[in-house]
Coordinates of C-alpha atoms and ligand atoms in Angstrom, one line a residue:
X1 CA 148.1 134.5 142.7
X2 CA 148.3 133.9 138.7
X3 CA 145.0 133.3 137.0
X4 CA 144.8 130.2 134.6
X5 CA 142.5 131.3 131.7
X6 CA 140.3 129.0 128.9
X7 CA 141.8 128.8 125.3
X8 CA 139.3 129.5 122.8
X9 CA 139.3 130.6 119.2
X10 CA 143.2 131.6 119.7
X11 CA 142.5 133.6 122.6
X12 CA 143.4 133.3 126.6
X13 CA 139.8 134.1 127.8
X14 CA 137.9 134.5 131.5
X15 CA 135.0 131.6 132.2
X16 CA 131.7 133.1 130.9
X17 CA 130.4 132.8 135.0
X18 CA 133.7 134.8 136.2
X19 CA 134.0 132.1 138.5
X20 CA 137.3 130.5 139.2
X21 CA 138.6 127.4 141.4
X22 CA 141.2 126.8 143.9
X23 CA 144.6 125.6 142.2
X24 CA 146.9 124.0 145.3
X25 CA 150.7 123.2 145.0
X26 CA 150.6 120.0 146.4
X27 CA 154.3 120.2 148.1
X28 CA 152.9 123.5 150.3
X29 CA 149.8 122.6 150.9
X30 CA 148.5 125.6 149.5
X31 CA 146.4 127.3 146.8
X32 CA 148.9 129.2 144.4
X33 CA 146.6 129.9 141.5
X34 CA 143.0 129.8 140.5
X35 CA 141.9 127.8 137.5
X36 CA 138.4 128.9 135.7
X37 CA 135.4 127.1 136.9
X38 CA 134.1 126.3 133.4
X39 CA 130.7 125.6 132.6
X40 CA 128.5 124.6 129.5
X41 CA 128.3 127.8 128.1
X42 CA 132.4 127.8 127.9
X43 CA 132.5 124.6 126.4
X44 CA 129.7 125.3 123.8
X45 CA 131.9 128.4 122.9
X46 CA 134.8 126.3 122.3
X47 CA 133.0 123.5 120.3
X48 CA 131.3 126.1 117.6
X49 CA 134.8 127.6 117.0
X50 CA 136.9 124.0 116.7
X51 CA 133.8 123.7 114.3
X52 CA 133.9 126.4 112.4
X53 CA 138.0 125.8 112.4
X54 CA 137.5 122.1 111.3
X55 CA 137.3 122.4 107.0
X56 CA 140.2 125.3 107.0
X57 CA 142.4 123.0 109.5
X58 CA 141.4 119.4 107.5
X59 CA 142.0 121.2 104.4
X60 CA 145.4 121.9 104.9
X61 CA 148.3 119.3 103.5
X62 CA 149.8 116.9 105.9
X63 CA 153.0 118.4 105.9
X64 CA 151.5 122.1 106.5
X65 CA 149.4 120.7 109.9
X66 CA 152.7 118.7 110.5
X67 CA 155.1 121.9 110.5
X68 CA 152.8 123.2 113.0
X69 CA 153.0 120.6 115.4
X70 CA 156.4 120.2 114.9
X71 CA 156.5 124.4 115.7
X72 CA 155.3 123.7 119.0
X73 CA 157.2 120.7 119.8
X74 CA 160.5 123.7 119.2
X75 CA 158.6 126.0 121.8
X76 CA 157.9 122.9 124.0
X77 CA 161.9 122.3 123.7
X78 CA 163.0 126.5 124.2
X79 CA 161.3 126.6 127.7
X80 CA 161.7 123.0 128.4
X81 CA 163.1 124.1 132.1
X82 CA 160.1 127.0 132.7
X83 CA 157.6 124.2 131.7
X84 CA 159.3 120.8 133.9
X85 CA 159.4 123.7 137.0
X86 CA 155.3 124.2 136.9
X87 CA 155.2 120.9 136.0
X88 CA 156.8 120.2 139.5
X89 CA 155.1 122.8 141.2
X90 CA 151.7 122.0 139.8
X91 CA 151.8 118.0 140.8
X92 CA 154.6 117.4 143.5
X93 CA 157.2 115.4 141.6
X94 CA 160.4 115.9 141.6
X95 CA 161.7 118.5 139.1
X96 CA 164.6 116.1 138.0
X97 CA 161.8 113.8 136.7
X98 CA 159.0 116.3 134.9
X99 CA 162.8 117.5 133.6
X100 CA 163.9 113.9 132.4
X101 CA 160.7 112.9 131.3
X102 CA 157.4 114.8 131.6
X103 CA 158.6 117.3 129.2
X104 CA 161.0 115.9 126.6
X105 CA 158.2 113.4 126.4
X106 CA 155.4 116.5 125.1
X107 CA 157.6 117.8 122.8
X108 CA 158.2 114.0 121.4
X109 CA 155.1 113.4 121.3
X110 CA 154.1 116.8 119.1
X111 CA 157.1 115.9 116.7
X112 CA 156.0 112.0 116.3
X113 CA 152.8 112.9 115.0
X114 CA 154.0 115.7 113.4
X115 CA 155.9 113.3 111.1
X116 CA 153.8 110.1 111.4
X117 CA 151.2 111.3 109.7
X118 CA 153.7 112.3 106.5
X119 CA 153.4 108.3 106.6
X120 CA 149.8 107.6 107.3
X121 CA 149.0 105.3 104.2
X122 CA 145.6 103.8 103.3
X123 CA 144.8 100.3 101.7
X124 CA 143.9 99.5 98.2
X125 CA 143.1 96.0 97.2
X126 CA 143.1 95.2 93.5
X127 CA 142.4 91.3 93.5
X128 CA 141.2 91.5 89.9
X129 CA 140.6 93.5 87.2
X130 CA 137.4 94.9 87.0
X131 CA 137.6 96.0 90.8
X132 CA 139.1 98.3 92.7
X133 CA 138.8 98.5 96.6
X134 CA 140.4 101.6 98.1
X135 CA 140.0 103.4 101.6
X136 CA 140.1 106.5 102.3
X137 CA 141.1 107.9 106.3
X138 CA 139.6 111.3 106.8
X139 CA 139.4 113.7 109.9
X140 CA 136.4 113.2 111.7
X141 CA 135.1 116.7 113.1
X142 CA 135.9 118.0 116.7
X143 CA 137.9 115.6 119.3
X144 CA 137.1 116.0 123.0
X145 CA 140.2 115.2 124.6
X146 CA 140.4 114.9 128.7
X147 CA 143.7 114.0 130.4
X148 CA 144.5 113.0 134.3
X149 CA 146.3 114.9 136.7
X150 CA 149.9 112.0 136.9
X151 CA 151.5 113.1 133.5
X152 CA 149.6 116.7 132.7
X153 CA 151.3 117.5 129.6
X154 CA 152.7 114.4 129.0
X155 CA 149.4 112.4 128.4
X156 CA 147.7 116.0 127.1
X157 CA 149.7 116.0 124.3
X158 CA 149.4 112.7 123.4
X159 CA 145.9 112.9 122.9
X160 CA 146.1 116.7 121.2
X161 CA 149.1 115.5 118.7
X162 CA 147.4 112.5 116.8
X163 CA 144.0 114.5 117.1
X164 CA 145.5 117.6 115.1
X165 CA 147.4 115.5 112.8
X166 CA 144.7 113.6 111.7
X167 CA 142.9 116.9 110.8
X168 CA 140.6 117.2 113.2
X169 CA 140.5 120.5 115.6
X170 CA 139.9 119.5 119.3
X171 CA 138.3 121.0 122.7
X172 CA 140.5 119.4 125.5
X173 CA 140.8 119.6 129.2
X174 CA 143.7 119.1 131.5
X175 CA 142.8 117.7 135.2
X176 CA 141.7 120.7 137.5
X177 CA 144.1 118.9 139.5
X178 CA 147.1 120.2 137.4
X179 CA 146.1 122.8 135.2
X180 CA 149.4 124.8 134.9
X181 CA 151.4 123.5 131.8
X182 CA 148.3 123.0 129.5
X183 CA 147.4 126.9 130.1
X184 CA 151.7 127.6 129.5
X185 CA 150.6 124.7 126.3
X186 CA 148.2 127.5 125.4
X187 CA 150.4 130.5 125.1
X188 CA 153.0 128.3 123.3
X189 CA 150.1 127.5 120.8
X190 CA 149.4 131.2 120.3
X191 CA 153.3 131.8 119.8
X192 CA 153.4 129.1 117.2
X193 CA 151.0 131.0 114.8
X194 CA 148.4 127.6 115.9
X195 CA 145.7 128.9 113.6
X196 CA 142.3 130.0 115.9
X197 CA 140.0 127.5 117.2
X198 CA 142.1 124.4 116.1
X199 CA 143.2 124.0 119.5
X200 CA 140.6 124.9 122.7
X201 CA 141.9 124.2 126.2
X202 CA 139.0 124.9 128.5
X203 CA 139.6 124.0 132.3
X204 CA 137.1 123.3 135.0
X205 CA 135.6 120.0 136.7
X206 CA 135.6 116.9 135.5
X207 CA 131.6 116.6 136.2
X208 CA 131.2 119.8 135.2
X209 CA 133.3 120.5 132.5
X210 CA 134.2 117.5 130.9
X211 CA 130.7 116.2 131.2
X212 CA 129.8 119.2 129.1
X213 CA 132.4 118.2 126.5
X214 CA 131.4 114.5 126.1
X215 CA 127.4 115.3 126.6
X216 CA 127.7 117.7 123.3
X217 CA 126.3 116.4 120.2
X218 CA 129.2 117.8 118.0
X219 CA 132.1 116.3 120.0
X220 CA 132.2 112.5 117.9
X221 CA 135.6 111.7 119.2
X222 CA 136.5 111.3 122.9
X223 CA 139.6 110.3 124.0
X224 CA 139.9 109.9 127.8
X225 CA 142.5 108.9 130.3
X226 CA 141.7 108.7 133.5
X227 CA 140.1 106.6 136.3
X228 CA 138.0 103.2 135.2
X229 CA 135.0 105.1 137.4
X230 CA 135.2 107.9 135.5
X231 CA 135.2 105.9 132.3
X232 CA 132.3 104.2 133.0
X233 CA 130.3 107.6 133.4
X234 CA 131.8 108.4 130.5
X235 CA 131.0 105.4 128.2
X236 CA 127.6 105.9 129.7
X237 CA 126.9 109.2 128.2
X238 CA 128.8 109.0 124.9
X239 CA 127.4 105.0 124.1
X240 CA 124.0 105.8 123.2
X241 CA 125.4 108.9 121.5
X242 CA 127.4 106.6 119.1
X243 CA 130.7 108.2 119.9
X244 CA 133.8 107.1 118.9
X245 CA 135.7 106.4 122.2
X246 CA 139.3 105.8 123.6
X247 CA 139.4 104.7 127.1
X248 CA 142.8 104.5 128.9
X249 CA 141.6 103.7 132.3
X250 CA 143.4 101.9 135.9
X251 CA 145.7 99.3 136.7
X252 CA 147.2 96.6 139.4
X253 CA 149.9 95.4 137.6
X254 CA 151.9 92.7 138.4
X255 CA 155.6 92.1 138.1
X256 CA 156.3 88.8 138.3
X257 CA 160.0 87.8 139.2
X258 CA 161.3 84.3 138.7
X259 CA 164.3 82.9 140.9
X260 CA 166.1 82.8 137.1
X261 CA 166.1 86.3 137.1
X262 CA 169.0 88.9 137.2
X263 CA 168.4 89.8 140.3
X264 CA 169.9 93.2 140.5
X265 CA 168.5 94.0 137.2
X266 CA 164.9 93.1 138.5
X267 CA 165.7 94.5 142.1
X268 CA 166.6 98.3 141.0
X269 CA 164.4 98.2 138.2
X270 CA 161.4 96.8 140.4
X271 CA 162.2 100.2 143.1
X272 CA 161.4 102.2 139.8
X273 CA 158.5 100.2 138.9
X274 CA 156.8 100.5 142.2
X275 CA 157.8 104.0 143.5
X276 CA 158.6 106.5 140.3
X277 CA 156.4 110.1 140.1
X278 CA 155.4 108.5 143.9
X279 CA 153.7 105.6 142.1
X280 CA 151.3 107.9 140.2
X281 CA 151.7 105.9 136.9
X282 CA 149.1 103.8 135.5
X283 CA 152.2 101.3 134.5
X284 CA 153.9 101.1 137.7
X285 CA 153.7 97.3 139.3
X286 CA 151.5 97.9 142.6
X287 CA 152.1 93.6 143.2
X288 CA 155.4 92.2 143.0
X289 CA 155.1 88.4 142.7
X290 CA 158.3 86.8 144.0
X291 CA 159.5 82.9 143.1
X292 CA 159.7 81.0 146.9
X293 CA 163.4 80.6 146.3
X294 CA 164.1 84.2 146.1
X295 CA 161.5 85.4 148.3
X296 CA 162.9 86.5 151.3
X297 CA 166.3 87.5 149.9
X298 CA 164.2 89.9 147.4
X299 CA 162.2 91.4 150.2
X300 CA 165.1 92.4 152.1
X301 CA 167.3 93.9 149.5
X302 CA 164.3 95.4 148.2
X303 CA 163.9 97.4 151.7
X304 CA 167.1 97.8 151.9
X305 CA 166.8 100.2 148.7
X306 CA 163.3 101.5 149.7
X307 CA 165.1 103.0 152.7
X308 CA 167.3 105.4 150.6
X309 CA 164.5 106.8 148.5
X310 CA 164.7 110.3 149.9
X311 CA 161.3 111.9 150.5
X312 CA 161.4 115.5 150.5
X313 CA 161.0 118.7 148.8
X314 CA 160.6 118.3 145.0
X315 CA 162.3 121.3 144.1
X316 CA 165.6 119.7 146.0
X317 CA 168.4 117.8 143.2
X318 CA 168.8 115.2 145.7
X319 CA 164.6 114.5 145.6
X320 CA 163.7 110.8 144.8
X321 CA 160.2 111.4 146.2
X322 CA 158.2 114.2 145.7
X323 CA 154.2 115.1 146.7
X324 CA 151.4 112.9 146.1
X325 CA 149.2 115.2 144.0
X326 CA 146.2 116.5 146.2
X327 CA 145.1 115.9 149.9
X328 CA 142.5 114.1 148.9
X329 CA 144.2 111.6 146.9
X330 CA 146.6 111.3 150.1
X331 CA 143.7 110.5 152.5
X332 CA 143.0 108.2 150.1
X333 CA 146.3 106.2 149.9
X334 CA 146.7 106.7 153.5
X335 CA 143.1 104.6 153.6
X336 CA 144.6 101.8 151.3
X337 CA 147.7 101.5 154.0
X338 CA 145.2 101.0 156.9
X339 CA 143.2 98.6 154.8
X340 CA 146.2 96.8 154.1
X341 CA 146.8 96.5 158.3
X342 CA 143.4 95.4 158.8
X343 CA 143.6 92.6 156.0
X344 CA 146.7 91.0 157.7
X345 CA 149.6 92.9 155.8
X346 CA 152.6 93.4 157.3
X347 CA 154.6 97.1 156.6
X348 CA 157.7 96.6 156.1
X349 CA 158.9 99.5 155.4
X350 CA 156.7 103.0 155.1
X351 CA 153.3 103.0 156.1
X352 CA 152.9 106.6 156.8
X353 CA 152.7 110.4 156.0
X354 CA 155.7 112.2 155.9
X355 CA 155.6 115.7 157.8
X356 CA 159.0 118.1 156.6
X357 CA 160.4 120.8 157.5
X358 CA 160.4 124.3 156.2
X359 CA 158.4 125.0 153.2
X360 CA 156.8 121.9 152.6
X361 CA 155.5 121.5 156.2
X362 CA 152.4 121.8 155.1
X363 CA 152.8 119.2 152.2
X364 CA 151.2 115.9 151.0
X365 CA 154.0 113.6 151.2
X366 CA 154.2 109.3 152.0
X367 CA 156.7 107.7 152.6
X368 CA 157.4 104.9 150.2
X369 CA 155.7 101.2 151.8
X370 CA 156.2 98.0 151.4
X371 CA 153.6 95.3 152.7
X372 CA 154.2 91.5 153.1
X373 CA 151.7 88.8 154.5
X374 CA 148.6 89.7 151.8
X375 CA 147.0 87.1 149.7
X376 CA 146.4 87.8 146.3
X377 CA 142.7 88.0 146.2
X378 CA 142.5 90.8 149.4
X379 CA 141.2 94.2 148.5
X380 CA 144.5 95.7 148.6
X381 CA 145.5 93.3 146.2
X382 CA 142.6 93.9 143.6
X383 CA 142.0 97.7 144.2
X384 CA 144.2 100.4 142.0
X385 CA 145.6 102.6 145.0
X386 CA 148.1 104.7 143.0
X387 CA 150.5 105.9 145.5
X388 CA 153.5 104.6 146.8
X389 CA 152.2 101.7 148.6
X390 CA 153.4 98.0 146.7
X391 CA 152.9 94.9 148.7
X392 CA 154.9 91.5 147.6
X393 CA 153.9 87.7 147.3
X394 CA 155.9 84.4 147.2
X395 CA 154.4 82.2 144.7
X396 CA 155.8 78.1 143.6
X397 CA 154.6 77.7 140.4
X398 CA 154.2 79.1 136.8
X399 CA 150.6 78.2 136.5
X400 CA 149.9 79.8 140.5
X401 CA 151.5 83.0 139.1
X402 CA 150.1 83.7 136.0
X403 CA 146.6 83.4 138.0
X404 CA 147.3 85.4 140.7
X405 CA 148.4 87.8 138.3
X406 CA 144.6 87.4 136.2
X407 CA 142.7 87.5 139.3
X408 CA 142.0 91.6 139.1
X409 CA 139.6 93.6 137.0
X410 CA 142.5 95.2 135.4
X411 CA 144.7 94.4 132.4
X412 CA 146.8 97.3 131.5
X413 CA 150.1 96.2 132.2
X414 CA 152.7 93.7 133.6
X415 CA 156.6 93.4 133.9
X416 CA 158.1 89.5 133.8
X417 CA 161.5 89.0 135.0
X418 CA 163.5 85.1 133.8
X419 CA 166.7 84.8 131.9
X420 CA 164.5 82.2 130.4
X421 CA 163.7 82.9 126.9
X422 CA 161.0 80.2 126.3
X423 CA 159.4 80.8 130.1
X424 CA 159.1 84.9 128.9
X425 CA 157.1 84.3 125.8
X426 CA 154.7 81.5 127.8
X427 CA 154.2 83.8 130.6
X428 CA 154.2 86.8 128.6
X429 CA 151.3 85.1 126.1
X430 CA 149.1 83.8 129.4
X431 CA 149.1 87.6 131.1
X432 CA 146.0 88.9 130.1
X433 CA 147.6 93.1 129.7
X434 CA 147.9 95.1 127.1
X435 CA 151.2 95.6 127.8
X436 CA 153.8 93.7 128.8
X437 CA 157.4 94.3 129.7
X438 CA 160.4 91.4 129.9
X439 CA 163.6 92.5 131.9
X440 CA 162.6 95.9 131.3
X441 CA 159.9 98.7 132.8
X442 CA 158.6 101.9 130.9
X443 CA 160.1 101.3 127.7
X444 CA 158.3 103.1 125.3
X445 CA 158.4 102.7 121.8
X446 CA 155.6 105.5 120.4
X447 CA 154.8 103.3 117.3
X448 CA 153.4 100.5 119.5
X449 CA 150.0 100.2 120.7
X450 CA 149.1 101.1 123.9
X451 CA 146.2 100.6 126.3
X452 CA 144.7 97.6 128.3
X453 CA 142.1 94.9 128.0
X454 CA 139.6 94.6 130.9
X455 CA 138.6 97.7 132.6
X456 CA 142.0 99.1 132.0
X457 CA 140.1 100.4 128.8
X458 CA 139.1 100.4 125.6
X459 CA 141.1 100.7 122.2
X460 CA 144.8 101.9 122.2
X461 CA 146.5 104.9 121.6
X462 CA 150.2 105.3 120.2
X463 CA 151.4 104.6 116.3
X464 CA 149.0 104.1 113.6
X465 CA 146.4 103.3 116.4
X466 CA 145.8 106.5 117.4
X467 CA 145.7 108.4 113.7
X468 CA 143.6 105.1 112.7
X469 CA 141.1 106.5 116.2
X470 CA 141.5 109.6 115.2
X471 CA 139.7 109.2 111.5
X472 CA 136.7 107.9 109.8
X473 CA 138.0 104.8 107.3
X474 CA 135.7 104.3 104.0
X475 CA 136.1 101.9 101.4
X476 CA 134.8 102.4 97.7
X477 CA 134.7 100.2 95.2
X478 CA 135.2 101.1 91.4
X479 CA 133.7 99.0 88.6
X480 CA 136.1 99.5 86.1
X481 CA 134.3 97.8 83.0
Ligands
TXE1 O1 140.8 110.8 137.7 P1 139.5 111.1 137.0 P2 141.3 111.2 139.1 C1 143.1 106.6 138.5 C2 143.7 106.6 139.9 C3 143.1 107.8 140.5 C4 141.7 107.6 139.9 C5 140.9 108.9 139.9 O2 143.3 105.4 140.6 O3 143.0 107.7 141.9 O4 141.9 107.3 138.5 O5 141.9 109.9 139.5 C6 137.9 114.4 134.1 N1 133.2 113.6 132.3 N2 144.0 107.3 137.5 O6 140.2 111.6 140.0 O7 138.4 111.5 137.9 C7 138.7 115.0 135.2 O8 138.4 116.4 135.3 C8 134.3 114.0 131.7 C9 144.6 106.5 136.5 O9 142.3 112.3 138.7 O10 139.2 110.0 136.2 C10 140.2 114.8 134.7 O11 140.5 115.8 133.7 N3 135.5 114.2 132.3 C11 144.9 107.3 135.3 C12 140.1 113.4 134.0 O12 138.7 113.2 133.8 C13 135.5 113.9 133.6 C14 145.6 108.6 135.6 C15 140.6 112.3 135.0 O13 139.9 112.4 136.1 C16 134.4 113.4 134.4 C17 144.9 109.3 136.7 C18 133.2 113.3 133.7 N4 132.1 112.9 134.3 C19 144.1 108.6 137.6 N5 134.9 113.2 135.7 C20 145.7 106.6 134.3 N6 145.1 105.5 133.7 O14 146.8 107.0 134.0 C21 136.2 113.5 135.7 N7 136.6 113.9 134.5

C-alpha cells in the first residue's frame, strides 16, 4: 500500500494530523494507496512557504523560471510511460489514452508556458508627446490552484504552468479522487532542482482542504476546475474576499449535425465526442442534435459503432472503454440512465453496468448508452451527467436547433457539423459556448481562450489569458514636460 505524501517547501512530507484517506483504483474496486487527509494547519504550512518563496521566484528572469518549467516538462517526457500507467491506474481510462494524451499534454503544457512567457509583452500608448501610458504585468503573490479528478495532470499543470510563469509560487491540490501523478508531479519537481516552496502540492478534501486553500487571506489567485456546485461554494467564499478567480466549471454540450454534413466524418468523430476517457470530459457532446433527414440513418450507424467500443480492463491494448472514476460517480450515472427511462427515453444501446471478469470483477465499469425519444427540455437533457450516457434528437429547422441547443444553464462548448460554410459561421455566432468546434472535436490550439459563458464558468484559461489571470496589470502615466 504506497503512501501519497503533501509537497511543501521542496519536501515530500506526512499531514500534520497523521491521518490519511482511502485512495481506490477504480478498475478493481479497491483501495491501493492512501492519500493524506490534509487539514488547515497543512495548508497554512504550505501558504507561509510559497510566501516566503514569492520575491526570490518573481525576481528571477523570464527565461530562468522558463528553463525550469521547461526542466520538468523533460522529466514529464523521460517517464512519460511510468506516469500514463498511474494515470490509468489512478482514474480507470484506458492506458492507450492517458498514453496519447493525458501525458504528452502535461509536459506541453509545462513547455508552452515555459516559452510563452519569453513573449508576454505589455502595452504602451504614446498618443502624443507630453504623455506616456505604459503597463506593467506583475506576479501577484500565491495562486491556489484546484484541479478535478477527469484529466489529473493534464488540467493540473495547466493551472501550475501559467501560475509559475507568471511569477507567482502556488499551493495546489489534485482531486482526492486521483491523487497519484501530482504526488509522481512532486518528485519530478524535486528532481528538477524546482527551487523550495515555489511549488506546494497538498492533498486532501475538497471541503476540507481546498476550502482551507481558498478561505486563506494570502491565496489572491484561485484557479478552479471543477463541478459548477463546487464553483458556486467557491465564488461564495472568495467574492467578498476580493479574489481574483478562474472558474472552469460543467457542460451539456450540444453537437449539432446538419443532413449537409459528411456524414462519416461527423458519425466517427461524434463516437469520440460522446464516449472518449468514458465521457469524463467537460467537452464531450452529451446531446447530439440530428437534421430529420438524417435522423434515423444516423442513429443506426451510430449504434452500429457504439456496439464495438470494447468495455474492459484499461490496462488491455485492445481497451476502448475503461472505469468510470469512483463508485460514487457510477451510482450516479447509473441514476441519470434510470432518469432517462422514467422521462420517456428509449436505450438504444447500453443502459447498464458492466460486471468483467478476472481482475476487474470488482470494477466500476458502463457500458456506453445511447437514448432516443427525450425532448430537449427533460432533466436528462439539461443536467451534466458526465459518463457515457448521450441521448440524440431530430430537429427541422435552423432556428429550432440553435434553441434547443441554448435551452441549458451551460455554455462551455458545442461541435456543428455542415459542409456549409455560410450555415457554420451563423450557427457557430448564435451558440451561446465558449467554444465551439466545426467538423472537428477536441482540437486544441493552447494560444486560444478557453472556458464557457453561463455556469460553465468564469474567465478563460489558455494563451495570453491565463498569464494576463495570472498577473496584476498597472498603467502609469509620465508627464514628460
Ligand atoms: O468535482 P468537484 P467532482 C463535474 C462533473 C462531476 C461534478 C463533480 O459533473 O460529476 O463536476 O465532480 C475540490 N473548496 N466535473 O466531485 O467536487 C475537489 O477536492 C475548494 C466537471 O470531482 O468540483 C477537487 O479537487 N475545493 C469538471 C476539485 O475541487 C473544493 C471536471 C473538483 O471537485 C471544494 C470534473 C471546496 N469547497 C468534474 N469542494 C470539468 N469542468 O472538467 C471540492 N473541491
Amino acid at each position: 500500500m504506497e503512501n501519497i505524501f503533501n509537497y511543501i517547501d521542496g519536501q515530500l512530507v506526512k499531514p500534520v494530523s497523521g491521518n490519511y484517506l482511502d485512495n481506490y483504483n477504480p478498475a478493481e474496486g479497491k483501495v491501493y494507496s492512501l492519500i493524506p487527509d490534509s487539514d488547515k494547519k497543512d495548508v497554512e504550512n504550505a501558504i507561509d512557504v510559497a510566501k516566503r518563496a514569492f520575491p526570490d521566484w518573481s525576481g528571477l528572469s523570464i527565461t530562468e523560471r522558463g528553463n525550469i518549467l521547461n526542466k520538468v516538462a523533460d522529466f514529464i517526457d523521460r517517464d512519460h510511460e511510468k506516469l500514463a500507467l498511474a494515470e490509468s491506474i489512478d482514474n480507470g481510462k484506458p492506458l492507450k489514452l492517458a498514453k496519447s494524451v493525458d501525458i504528452p499534454r502535461a509536459s506541453a503544457n509545462m513547455r508552452f508556458y515555459a516559452t510563452a512567457i519569453q513573449h508576454f509583452a505589455s502595452e504602451a500608448h504614446i498618443p502624443d508627446d507630453q504623455f506616456i501610458n505604459y503597463t506593467t504585468r506583475k506576479p501577484v503573490g500565491v495562486a491556489g490552484c484546484i484541479s478535478p479528478w477527469n484529466l489529473p495532470l493534464y488540467l493540473f499543470t495547466w493551472k501550475i504552468a501559467p501560475a509559475l510563469a507568471a511569477g507567482n509560487t502556488v499551493v495546489a491540490k489534485p482531486s482526492e479522487i486521483t491523487p497519484m501523478t501530482a504526488f509522481l508531479f512532486s518528485k519530478l519537481c524535486i528532481e528538477a532542482g524546482m527551487p523550495k516552496g515555489v511549488l506546494n502540492i497538498i492533498h486532501g478534501l475538497g471541503s476540507k482542504t481546498g476550502q482551507a486553500i481558498i478561505e486563506h487571506p494570502d491565496t489572491p489567485l484561485i484557479s478552479f476546475t471543477g463541478g459548477t456546485e463546487t464553483g458556486k461554494r467557491i465564488a461564495a467564499t472568495a467574492a467578498p474576499m476580493f479574489k481574483k478567480l478562474s472558474l472552469e466549471l460543467g457542460g451539456k454540450n450540444p453537437n449539432i449535425i446538419f443532413a449537409d454534413c459528411d456524414f462519416d466524418q461527423a458519425l466517427s468523430t461524434s463516437v469520440m465526442s460522446s464516449f472518449a476517457n468514458q465521457g469524463q470530459i467537460c467537452l464531450c457532446g452529451s446531446r447530439i442534435f440530428v437534421e430529420r433527414t438524417i435522423y434515423d440513418r444516423f442513429v443506426k450507424e451510430f449504434v452500429d459503432k457504439v456496439e464495438n467500443l470494447t468495455v474492459g480492463d484499461p490496462l488491455e491494448e485492445t481497451t476502448k472503454m475503461g472505469a468510470v472514476v469512483s463508485e460514487p460517480h457510477m451510482e450516479k450515472v447509473l441514476s441519470y440512465i434510470d432518469l432517462a427511462k422514467k422521462e420517456g427515453g428509449k436505450v438504444e444501446i447500453g443502459g447498464n453496468q458492466i460486471k468483467l471478469e478476472g481482475r476487474c470483477a470488482e470494477g466500476y465499469f458502463i457500458a456506453p448508452t445511447v437514448i432516443t425519444g427525450l425532448n430537449h427540455a427533460c432533466r436528462t437533457n439539461q443536467e451534466e451527467i458526465f459518463g457515457p450516457v448521450v441521448t440524440i434528437m431530430p430537429f427541422d429547422s435552423e432556428e429550432e436547433v440553435v434553441s434547443y441547443a441554448n435551452s441549458t444553464a451551460y455554455g462551455l462548448a458545442a461541435t456543428i457539423w455542415t459542409e456549409n460554410l455560410k450555415k457554420a459561421h451563423r450557427v457557430a455566432d448564435k451558440v451561446k459556448s465558449g467554444i465551439i468546434w466545426v467538423n472537428c472535436w477536441l482540437v486544441r490550439d493552447l494560444r486560444t481562450p478557453f472556458g464557457g459563458m453561463k455556469q460553465s464558468g468564469v474567465g478563460r484559461e489558455g494563451g495570453w489569458e491565463a498569464l494576463r489571470f495570472f498577473t496584476e496589470p498597472k498603467n502609469i502615466c509620465i508627464n514628460t514636460k
